[in-house]
XYZ file of C-alpha atoms in Angstrom:
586
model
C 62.425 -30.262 -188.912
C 61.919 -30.820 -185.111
C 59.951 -28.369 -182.994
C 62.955 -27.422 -181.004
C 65.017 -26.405 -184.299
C 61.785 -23.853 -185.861
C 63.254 -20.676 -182.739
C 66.661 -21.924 -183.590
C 68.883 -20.837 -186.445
C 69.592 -22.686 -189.294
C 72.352 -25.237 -188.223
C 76.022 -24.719 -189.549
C 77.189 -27.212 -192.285
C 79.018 -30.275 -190.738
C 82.444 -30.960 -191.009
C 83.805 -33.390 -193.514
C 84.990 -36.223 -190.880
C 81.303 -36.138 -189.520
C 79.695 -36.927 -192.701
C 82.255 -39.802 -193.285
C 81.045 -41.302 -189.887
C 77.164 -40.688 -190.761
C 75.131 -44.090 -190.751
C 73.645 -45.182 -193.641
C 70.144 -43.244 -193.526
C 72.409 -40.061 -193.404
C 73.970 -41.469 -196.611
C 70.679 -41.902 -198.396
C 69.503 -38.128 -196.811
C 72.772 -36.945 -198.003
C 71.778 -38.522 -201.745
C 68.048 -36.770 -201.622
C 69.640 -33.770 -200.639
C 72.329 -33.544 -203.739
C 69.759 -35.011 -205.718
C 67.530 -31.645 -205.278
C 70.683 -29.912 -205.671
C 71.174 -31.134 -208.943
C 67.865 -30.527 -210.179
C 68.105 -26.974 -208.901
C 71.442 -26.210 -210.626
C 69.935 -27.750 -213.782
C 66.951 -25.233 -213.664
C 69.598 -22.437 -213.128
C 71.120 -23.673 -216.404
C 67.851 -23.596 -219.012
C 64.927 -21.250 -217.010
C 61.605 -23.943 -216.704
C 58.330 -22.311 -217.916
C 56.257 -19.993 -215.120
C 54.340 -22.839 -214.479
C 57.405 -25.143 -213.972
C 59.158 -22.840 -211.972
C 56.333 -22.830 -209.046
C 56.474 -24.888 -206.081
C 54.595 -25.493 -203.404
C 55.704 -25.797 -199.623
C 54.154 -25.813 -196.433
C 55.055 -23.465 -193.342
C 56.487 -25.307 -190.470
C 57.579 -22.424 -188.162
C 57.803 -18.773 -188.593
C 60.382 -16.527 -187.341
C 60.993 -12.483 -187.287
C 62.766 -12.947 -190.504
C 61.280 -15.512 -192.295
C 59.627 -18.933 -192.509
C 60.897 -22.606 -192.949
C 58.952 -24.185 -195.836
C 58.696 -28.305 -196.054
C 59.173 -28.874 -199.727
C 58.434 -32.489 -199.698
C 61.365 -33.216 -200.516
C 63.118 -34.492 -197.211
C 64.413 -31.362 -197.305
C 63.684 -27.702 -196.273
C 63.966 -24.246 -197.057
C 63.766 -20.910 -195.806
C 61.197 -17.654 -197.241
C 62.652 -14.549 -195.885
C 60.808 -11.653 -195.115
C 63.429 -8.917 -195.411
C 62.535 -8.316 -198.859
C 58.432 -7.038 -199.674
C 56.540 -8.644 -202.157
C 54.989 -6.260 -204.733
C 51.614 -7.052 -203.804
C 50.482 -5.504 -200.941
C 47.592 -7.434 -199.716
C 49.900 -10.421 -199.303
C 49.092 -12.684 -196.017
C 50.970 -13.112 -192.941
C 51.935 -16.304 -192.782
C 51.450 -18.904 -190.071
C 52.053 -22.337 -189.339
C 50.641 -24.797 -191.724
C 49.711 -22.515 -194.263
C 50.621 -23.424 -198.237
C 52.722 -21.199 -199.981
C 53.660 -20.888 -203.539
C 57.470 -20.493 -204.294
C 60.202 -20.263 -206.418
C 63.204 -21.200 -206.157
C 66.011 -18.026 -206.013
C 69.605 -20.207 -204.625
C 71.197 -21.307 -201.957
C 72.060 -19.669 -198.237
C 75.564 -20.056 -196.805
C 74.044 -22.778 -194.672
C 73.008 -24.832 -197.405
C 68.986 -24.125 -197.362
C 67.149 -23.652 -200.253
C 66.108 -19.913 -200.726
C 62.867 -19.285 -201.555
C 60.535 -16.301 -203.133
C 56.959 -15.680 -203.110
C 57.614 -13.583 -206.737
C 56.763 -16.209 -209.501
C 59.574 -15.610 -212.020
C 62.724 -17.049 -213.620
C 66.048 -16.056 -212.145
C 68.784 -15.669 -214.856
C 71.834 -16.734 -214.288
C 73.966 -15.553 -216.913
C 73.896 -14.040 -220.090
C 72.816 -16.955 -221.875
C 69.533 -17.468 -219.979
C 69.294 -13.512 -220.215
C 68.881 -13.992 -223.998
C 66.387 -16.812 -223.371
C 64.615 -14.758 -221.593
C 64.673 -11.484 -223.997
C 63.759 -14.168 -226.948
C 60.603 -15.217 -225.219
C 59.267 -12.459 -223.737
C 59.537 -14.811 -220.320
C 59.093 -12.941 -216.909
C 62.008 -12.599 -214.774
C 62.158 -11.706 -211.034
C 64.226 -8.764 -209.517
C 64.169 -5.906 -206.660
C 64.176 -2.989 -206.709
C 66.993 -1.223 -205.369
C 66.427 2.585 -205.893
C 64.612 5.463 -207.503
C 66.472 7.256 -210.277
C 66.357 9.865 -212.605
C 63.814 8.701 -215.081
C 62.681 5.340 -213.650
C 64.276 2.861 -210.692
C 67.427 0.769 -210.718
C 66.471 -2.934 -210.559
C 68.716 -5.949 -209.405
C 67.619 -9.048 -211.843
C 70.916 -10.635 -211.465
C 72.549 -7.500 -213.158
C 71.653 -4.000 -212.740
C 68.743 -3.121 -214.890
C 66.831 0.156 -215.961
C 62.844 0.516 -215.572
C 61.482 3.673 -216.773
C 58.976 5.258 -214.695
C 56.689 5.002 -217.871
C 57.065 0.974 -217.525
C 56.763 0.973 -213.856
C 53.312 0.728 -213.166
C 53.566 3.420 -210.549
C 51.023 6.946 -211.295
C 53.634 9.429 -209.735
C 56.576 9.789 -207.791
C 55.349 8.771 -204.353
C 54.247 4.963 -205.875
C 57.859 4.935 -207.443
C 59.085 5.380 -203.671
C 57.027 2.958 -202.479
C 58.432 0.321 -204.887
C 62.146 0.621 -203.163
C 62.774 -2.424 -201.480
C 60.095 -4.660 -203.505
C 60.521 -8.042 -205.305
C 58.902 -7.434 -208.548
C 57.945 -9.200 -211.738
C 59.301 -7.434 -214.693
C 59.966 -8.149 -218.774
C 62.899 -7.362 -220.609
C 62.236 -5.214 -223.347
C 65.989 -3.946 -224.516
C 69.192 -6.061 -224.254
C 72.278 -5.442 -224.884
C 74.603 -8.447 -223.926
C 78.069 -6.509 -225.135
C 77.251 -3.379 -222.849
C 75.778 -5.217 -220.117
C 72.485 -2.908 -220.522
C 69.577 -4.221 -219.512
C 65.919 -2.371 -220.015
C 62.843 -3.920 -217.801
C 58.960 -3.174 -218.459
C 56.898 -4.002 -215.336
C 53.987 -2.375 -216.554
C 53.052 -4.936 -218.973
C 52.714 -7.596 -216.818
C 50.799 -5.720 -214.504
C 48.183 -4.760 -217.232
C 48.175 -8.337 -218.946
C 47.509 -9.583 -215.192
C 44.902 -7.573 -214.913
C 43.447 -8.688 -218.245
C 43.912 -12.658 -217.024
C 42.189 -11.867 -213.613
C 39.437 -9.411 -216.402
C 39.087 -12.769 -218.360
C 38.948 -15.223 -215.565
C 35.507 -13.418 -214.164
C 34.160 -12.614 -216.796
C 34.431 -16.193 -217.474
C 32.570 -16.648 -214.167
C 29.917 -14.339 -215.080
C 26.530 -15.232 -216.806
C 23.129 -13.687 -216.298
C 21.295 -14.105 -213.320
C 24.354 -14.358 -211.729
C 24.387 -13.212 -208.206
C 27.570 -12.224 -207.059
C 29.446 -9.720 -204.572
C 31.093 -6.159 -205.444
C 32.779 -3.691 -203.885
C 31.562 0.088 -204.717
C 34.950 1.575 -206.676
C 33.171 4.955 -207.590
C 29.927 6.815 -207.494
C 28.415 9.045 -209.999
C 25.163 10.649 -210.245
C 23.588 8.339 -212.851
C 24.902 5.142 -210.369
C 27.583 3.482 -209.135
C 30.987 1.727 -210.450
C 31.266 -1.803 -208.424
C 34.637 -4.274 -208.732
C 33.351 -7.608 -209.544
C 36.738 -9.125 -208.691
C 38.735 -8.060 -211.711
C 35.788 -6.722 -213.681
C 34.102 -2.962 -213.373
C 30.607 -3.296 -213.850
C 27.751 -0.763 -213.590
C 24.871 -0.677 -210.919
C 22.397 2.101 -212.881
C 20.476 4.357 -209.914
C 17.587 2.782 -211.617
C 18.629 -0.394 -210.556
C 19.668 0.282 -206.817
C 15.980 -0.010 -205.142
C 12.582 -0.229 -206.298
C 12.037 2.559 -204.577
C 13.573 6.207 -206.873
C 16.763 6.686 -206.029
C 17.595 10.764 -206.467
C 21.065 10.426 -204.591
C 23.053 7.472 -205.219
C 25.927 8.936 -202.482
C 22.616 8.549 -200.069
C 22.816 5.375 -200.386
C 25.965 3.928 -200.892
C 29.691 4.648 -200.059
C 32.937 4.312 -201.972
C 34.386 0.520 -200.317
C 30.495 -0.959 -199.505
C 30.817 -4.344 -200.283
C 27.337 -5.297 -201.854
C 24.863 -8.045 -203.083
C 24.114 -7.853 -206.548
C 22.219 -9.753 -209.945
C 24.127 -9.735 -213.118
C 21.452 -8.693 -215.649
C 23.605 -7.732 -219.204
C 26.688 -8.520 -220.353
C 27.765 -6.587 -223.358
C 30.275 -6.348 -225.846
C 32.399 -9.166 -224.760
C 32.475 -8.465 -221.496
C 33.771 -4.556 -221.729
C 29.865 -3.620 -220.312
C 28.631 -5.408 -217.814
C 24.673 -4.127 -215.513
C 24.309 -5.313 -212.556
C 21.107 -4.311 -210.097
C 20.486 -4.992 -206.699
C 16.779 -4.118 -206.463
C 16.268 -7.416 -208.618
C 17.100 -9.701 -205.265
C 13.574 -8.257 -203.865
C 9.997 -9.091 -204.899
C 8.810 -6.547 -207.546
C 6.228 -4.852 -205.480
C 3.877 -4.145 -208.424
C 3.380 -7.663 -208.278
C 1.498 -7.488 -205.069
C -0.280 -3.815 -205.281
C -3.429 -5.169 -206.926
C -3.735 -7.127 -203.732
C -3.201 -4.273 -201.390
C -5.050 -1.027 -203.203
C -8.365 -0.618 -204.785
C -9.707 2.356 -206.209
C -11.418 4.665 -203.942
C -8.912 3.711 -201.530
C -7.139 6.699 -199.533
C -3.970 7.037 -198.544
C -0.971 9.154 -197.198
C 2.666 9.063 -199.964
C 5.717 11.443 -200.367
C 6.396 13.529 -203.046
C 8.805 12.448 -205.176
C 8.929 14.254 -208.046
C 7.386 17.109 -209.938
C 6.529 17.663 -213.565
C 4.889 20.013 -215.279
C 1.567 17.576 -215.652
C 1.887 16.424 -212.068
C 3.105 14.765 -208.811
C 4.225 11.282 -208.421
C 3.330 10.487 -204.730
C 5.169 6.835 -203.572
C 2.594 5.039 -202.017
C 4.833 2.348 -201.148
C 9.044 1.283 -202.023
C 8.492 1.605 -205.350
C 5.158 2.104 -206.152
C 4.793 5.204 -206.977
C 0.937 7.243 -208.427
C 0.661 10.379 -210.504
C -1.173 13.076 -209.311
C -2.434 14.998 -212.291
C -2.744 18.697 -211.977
C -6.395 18.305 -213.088
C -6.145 16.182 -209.689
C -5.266 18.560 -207.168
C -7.927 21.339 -206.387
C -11.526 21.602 -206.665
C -11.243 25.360 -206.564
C -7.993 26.841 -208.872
C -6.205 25.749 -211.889
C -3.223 24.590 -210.219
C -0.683 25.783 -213.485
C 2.425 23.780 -212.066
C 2.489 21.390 -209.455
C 5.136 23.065 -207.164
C 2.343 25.841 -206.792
C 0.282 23.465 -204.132
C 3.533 20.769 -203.506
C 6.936 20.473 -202.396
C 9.075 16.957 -203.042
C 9.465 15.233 -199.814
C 6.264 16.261 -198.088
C 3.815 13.680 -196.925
C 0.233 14.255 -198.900
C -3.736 12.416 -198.410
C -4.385 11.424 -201.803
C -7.144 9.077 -203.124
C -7.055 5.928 -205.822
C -8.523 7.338 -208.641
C -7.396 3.752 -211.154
C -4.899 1.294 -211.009
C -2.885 -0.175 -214.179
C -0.934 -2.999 -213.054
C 0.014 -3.940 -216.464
C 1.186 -0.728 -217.534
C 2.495 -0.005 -213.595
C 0.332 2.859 -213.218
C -1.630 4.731 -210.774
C -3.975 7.404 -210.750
C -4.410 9.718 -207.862
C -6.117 12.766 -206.611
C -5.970 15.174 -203.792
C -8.623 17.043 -204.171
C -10.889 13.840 -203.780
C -9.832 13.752 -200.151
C -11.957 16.925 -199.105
C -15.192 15.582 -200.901
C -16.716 17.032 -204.201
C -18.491 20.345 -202.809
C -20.897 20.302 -205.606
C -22.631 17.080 -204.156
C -24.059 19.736 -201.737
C -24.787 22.339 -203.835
C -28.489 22.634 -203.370
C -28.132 22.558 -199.360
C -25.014 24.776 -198.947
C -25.971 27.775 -201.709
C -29.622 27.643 -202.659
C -31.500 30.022 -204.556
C -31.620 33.501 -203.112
C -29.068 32.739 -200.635
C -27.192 35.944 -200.357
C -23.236 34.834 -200.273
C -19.805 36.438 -199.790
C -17.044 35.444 -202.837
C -13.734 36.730 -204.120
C -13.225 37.737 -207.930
C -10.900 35.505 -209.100
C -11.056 36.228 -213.204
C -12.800 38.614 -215.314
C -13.734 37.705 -218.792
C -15.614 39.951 -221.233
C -19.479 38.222 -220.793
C -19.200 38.639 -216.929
C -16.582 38.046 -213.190
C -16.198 34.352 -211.730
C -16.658 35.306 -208.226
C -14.796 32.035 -205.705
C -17.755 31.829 -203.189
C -16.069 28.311 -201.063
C -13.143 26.061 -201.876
C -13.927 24.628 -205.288
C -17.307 26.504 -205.674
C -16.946 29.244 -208.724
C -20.201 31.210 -209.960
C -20.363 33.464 -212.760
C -21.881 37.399 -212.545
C -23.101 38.026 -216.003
C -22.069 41.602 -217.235
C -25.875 42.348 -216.868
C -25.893 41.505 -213.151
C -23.153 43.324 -211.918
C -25.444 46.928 -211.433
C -28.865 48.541 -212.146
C -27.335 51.584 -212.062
C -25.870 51.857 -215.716
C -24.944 49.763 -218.544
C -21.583 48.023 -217.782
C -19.462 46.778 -221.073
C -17.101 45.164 -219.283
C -16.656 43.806 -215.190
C -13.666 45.761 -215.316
C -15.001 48.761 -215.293
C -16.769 48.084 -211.322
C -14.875 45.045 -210.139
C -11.009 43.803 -209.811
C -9.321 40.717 -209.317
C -9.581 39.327 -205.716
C -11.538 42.396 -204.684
C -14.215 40.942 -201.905
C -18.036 40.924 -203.050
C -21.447 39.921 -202.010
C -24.201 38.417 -204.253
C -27.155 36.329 -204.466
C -27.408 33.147 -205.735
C -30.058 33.300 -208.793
C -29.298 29.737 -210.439
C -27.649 26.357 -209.769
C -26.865 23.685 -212.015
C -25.013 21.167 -209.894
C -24.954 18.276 -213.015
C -22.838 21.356 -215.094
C -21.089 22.511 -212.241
C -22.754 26.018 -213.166
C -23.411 28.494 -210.529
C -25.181 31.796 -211.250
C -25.057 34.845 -208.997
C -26.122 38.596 -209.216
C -25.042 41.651 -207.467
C -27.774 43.914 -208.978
C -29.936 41.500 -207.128
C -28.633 43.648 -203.777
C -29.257 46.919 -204.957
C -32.402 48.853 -203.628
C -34.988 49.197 -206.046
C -38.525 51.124 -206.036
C -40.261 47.439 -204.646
C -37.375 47.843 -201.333
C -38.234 51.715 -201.069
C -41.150 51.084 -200.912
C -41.724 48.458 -198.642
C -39.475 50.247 -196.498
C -41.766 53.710 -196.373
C -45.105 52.505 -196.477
C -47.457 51.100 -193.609
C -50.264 48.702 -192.994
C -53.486 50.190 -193.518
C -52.146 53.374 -195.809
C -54.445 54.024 -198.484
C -52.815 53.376 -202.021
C -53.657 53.955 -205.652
C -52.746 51.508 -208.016
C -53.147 50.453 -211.742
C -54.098 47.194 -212.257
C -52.072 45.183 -214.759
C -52.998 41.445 -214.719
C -56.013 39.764 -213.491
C -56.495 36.203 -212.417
C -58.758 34.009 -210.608
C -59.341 35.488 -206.721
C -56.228 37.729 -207.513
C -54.992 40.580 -209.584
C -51.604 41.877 -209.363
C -51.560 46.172 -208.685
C -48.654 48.320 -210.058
C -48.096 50.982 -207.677
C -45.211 52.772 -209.066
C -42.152 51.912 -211.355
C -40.947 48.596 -210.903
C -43.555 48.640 -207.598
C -45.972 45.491 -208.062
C -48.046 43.987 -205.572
C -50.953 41.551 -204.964
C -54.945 41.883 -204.485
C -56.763 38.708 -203.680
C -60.515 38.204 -202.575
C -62.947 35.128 -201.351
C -63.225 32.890 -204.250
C -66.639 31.691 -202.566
C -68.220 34.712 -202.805
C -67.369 35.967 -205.893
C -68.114 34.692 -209.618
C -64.752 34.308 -211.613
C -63.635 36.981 -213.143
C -62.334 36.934 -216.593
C -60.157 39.058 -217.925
C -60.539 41.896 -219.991
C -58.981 42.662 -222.970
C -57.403 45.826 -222.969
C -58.487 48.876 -225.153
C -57.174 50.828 -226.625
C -56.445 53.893 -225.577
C -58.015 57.614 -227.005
C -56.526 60.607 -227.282
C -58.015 61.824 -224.171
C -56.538 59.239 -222.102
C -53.977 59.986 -219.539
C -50.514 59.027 -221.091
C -48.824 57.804 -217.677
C -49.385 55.431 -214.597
C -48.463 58.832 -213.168
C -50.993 61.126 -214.728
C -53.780 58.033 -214.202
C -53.451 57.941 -210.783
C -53.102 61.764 -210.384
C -56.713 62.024 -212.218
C -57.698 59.303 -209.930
C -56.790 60.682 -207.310
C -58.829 64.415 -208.340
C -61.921 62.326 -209.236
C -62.001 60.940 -205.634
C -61.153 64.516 -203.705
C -64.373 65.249 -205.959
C -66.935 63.462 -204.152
C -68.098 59.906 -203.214
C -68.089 56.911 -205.102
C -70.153 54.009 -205.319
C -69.353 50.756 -203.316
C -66.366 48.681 -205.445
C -66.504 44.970 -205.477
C -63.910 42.833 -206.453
C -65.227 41.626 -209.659
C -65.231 45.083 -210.924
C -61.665 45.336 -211.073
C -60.291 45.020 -214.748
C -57.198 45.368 -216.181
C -55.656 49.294 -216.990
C -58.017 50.244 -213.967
C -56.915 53.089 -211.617
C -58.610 52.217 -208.208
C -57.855 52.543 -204.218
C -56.311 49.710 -202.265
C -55.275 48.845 -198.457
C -51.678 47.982 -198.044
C -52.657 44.616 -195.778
C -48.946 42.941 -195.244
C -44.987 44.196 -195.969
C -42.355 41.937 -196.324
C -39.020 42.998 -196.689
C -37.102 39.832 -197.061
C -39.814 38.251 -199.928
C -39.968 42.123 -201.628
C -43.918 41.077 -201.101
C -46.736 43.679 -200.831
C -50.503 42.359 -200.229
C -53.192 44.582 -200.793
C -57.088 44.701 -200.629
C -59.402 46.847 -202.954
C -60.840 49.768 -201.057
C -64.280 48.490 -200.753
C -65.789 52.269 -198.841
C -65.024 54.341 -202.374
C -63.203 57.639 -201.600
C-alpha cells in the first residue's frame, strides 16, 4: 500500500465494468486476492488449531482507529483499535512493528479484519460443538456486566459468571466492558441457543505456561532480574517473570538487615542469584548479597587482634553485643567484656543498638566467622598500675558497692574493687556483719593494707583510721617530756618501750660504745610483784619521788624493766615515737 493511501480510507470496491477492463497483473492480483479468500472461508468452516490460527503481519501505517497490517500476501488488512485487548500492558503500535493476528472476517470494503486476541471464531453451531468437544479457546467481547457475571458476544450471546471471569470484585468486572477476551466453553446447549464461557481457566493455565516456561529458565547460580511483589518482615516476595520467589532478609546484604521495608519498596526492580529451587519449582531462594565478595573472606587481611576499633550496635542478647565492624562483619562483645569495674547483668545496662562504641580485637575465627571483642580493653587494665596508683598505706576514698557476710567490697576507681574484712570495719566493737555500720553505695574512706595485683585482690581497712592510744598520744606529748615506760623487747642498739596500752615506741643507743646486749629471759613473776604496766610504773614512779638513783646505761636495760625515758622525735603520719633512756636517774 502506497504512502499516500496509509491517511486515506480504505478505498471503495470497484465497479464490475472496471474489473472487466483491468490488465492482466490486476487479473493475477484479483486471483491472489480470492485465493486468500478462499482459504479464509475454509478456516471459517473447520476452526485451525491456536497455533494455526496465528498470523503474523507487519504495520505499514497507523491511524486514530486502527492499523494496516501487510500480510504477505499481496494483500492487506486492517487491526482496529475500537475494541481493547484484555491485556493491559499491550504496546502502541507504530510503523514497522510485527504483530501477531488472527483472522476475525471481512470489512464492507473487502479488507481482511484482524484481532490481536489469539482464538478461534465460530461460525455456526457446528464449529460451536467443535469447539465445546475440544475444550478449544474461542474469542469474544464483552458487551456488558450482568447480574451474576457479563454478557459476552462469541458469535452468539454467551454467559460468563463472575466466578469464571477472572475479575476479584465488581470494579475489575467493569473494567472488562468493552474487552476482546479469550474464553472456554464450558456448557452448551445447541437447541436453546445457551452458551456458558469460563475465562478464568485460561487465565490460570496461562499463568501456569508462563510459571513453567521460567522455571524452565531457572537453574542455580542463575542471576536474573525481579520485581519486589510484597514485603514481609522475614523478606521479600520478588516476580521472576511468571514465578514468585523468595529473597530471605538474611539474604538481602551481608550486612543484618532488621527492616526489610528499609531497604526495599513494593515495584524495585532488582539484581538477584538463584540459590534453591525446591519442590519442583513451587519454592524458589533467591539472594542478592551473593553478587558481592563475602567480606569474611578478606577480614583476616584487614584486623588483627589487639587491634581497636569504632562499630554499631546491632543487636543485644542476654550474653552480649554484636558490634559490626564492617558490612557484615559483625564481633560479639561478651558481657564479661564490657567493664573493668561492675558486673554488667544485661547488655542494654551499658548499650543501646545503633550507637557507635571503641571496642578492641580480643580473637578472630575466620573459619567459624567469629570475633571477639571488648570494651573495657579500650580504657587499659587499671590493675597494671596497681602498685603506683594505691600503694600500701595510701589512705583512699571508695563507694560500697556489695556487702557479703566475711566483709564490704568498697569501688575505690573504675574497675578497682577492695575488700574490708568484717574485722576492719571498727575498733570500737565486734561487728557480725558490715551491715550493721555500712550500706550500699554509702561513701567511705580507708587505707590500703594489702595488694595483690597477679589476684586482682585489694585489701583495705577502716579501723586503720580510727584514733588509737599510739595517735593520742603522739598528739599530747612533747619532745623532751620525761616518760616511764616498760620495756618489752630488746635487740641489738635498740629496745622497743611500751608506754601505755597499745602505746609502743623505740630506744636506740651507740652500738660503738656499748657491748651487745642479750636478752633476758623473763622471770617469772612473785606474788609481790605489781600485777599491771599501770601499777609498775606507778611504783616506779614512787621509788624515784624517793630519792636519787644511780647513773643508767643502756646495757642495763632488760626486758619487764620499768625505767625513765626522753621522748626525742613524734611523728604523726608514721604513728612513730623515739625515745632515749634517762641517763641522770630521777
Amino acid at each position: 500500500m502506497s504512502q499516500s493511501a496509509e491517511s486515506e480510507s480504505p478505498p471503495e470496491k470497484k465497479p464490475a465494468s472496471a474489473e472487466v477492463s483491468s490488465s492482466e497483473p490486476e487479473t493475477a492480483a484479483e486471483e491472489s486476492f480470492s485465493d486468500l479468500l478462499e482459504q479464509f472461508e475454509r478456516q471459517q468452516e473447520k476452526p485451525a488449531s491456536r497455533e494455526g490460527g496465528v498470523l503474523t503481519g507487519t504495520v505499514v501505517s497507523v491511524r486514530d482507529d486502527g492499523v494496516f497490517v501487510d500480510m504477505g500476501r499481496k494483500s492487506e488488512a486492517f487491526l482496529p483499535l475500537e475494541t481493547r485487548s484484555e491485556k493491559d500492558d499491550d504496546p502502541q503500535l507504530s510503523v514497522g512493528d510485527s504483530v501477531d493476528v488472527s483472522i476475525t472476517g471481512r470489512s464492507p470494503d473487502g479488507y481482511l479484519l484482524l484481532s490481536r486476541v489469539i482464538a478461534e471464531r465460530p461460525q455456526n453451531w457446528a464449529q460451536f460443538e467443535w469447539a465445546f468437544s475440544t475444550g478449544a479457546a474461542i474469542a469474544g467481547t464483552v458487551t456488558e456486566a450482568i447480574k451474576g457475571g457479563l454478557a459476552v458476544d462469541v458469535g452468539v450471546r454467551a454467559f460468563m459468571p463472575a466466578s469464571r471471569s477472572g475479575g476479584k470484585d465488581a470494579s475489575e468486572l467493569e473494567k472488562l466492558v468493552g474487552t476482546e477476551v479469550r474464553c472456554r466453553i464450558i456448557q452448551l446447549d445447541v437447541d436453546d441457543e445457551n452458551v456458558i464461557v469460563d475465562r478464568r481457566v485460561l487465565l490460570e493455565e496461562e499463568k501456569q505456561r508462563q510459571r513453567d516456561e521460567a522455571i524452565a529458565r531457572l537453574e542455580p547460580g542463575a542471576v536474573v532480574q525481579g520485581t519486589v511483589r510484597n514485603i514481609r518482615d522475614f523478606g521479600a516476595f520478588l516476580d521472576l517473570g511468571g514465578v514468585d520467589a523468595l529473597l530471605h532478609a538474611k539474604d538481602l546484604s551481608w550486612d543484618r538487615t532488621s527492616d526489610v521495608s528499609a531497604v526495599l519498596s513494593e515495584g524495585d526492580s532488582l539484581e538477584v542469584k538463584v540459590l534453591k529451587i525446591e519442590d519442583n519449582g513451587k519454592r524458589i531462594s533467591v539472594g542478592r548479597k551473593q553478587l558481592a565478595p563475602d567480606p569474611w573472606t578478606l577480614i583476616g587481611e584487614k584486623l588483627k587482634v589487639g587491634d581497636r576499633r569504632k562499630g554499631e550496635v546491632k543487636l543485644l542478647k542476654d550474653f552480649g553485643a554484636f558490634v559490626a565492624l564492617e558490612p557484615g562483619v559483625e564481633g560479639l562483645v561478651h558481657v564479661s567484656e564490657m567493664s573493668w569495674a561492675r558486673r554488667v547483668r544485661h547488655p542494654r545496662d551499658l548499650l543501646k543498638v545503633g550507637e557507635f562504641v571503641d571496642v578492641v580485637v580480643l580473637d578472630i575465627n575466620t573459619a567459624d566467622q567469629r570475633i571477639s571483642l571488648g570494651i573495657k580493653q579500650v580504657l587499659g587494665d587499671p590493675w597494671e598500675r596497681i602498685g603506683e596508683d594505691f600503694p600500701v598505706g595510701k589512705v583512699v576514698a571508695g563507694t560500697v558497692r556489695n556487702l557479703t557476710k566475711f566483709g564490704a567490697f568498697v569501688e575505690i576507681a573504675e574497675g578497682i574493687e577492695g575488700l574490708v574484712h568484717v574485722s576492719d570495719l571498727t575498733a570500737e566493737r565486734r561487728v557480725n556483719h558490715p551491715s550493721e555500720v555500712l550500706k550500699i553505695d554509702q561513701k567511705i574512706q580507708a587505707a590500703v593494707v594489702e595488694i595483690a595485683p597477679p589476684k586482682r585482690r585489694l585489701k583495705l581497712s577502716i579501723k586503720k583510721l580510727e584514733p588509737d592510744g599510739q595517735d593520742s598520744f603522739i598528739q599530747e606529748a612533747k619532745l623532751g617530756d620525761t616518760v616511764t615506760g616498760r620495756v618489752v623487747k630488746v635487740r641489738r642498739g635498740q629496745a622497743t618501750i611500751e608506754l601505755g596500752e597499745g602505746v609502743k615506741a623505740i630506744c636506740r643507743w651507740d652500738e660503738s660504745a656499748e657491748e651487745t646486749a642479750s636478752e633476758a629471759a623473763e622471770s617469772p613473776r612473785s606474788a609481790q610483784d605489781v600485777s599491771s604496766l599501770g601499777e609498775m610504773l606507778r611504783s616506779a614512779w614512787q621509788a624515784g619521788a624517793g630519792g636519787g638513783s644511780r647513773s643508767a646505761r643502756p646495757e642495763d636495760l632488760k626486758r619487764g624493766q620499768v625505767r625513765s625515758f626522753k621522748i626525742t622525735a613524734l611523728d604523726a603520719k608514721s604513728r612513730s615515737i623515739d625515745l632515749n633512756l634517762d641517763m641522770s636517774g630521777s
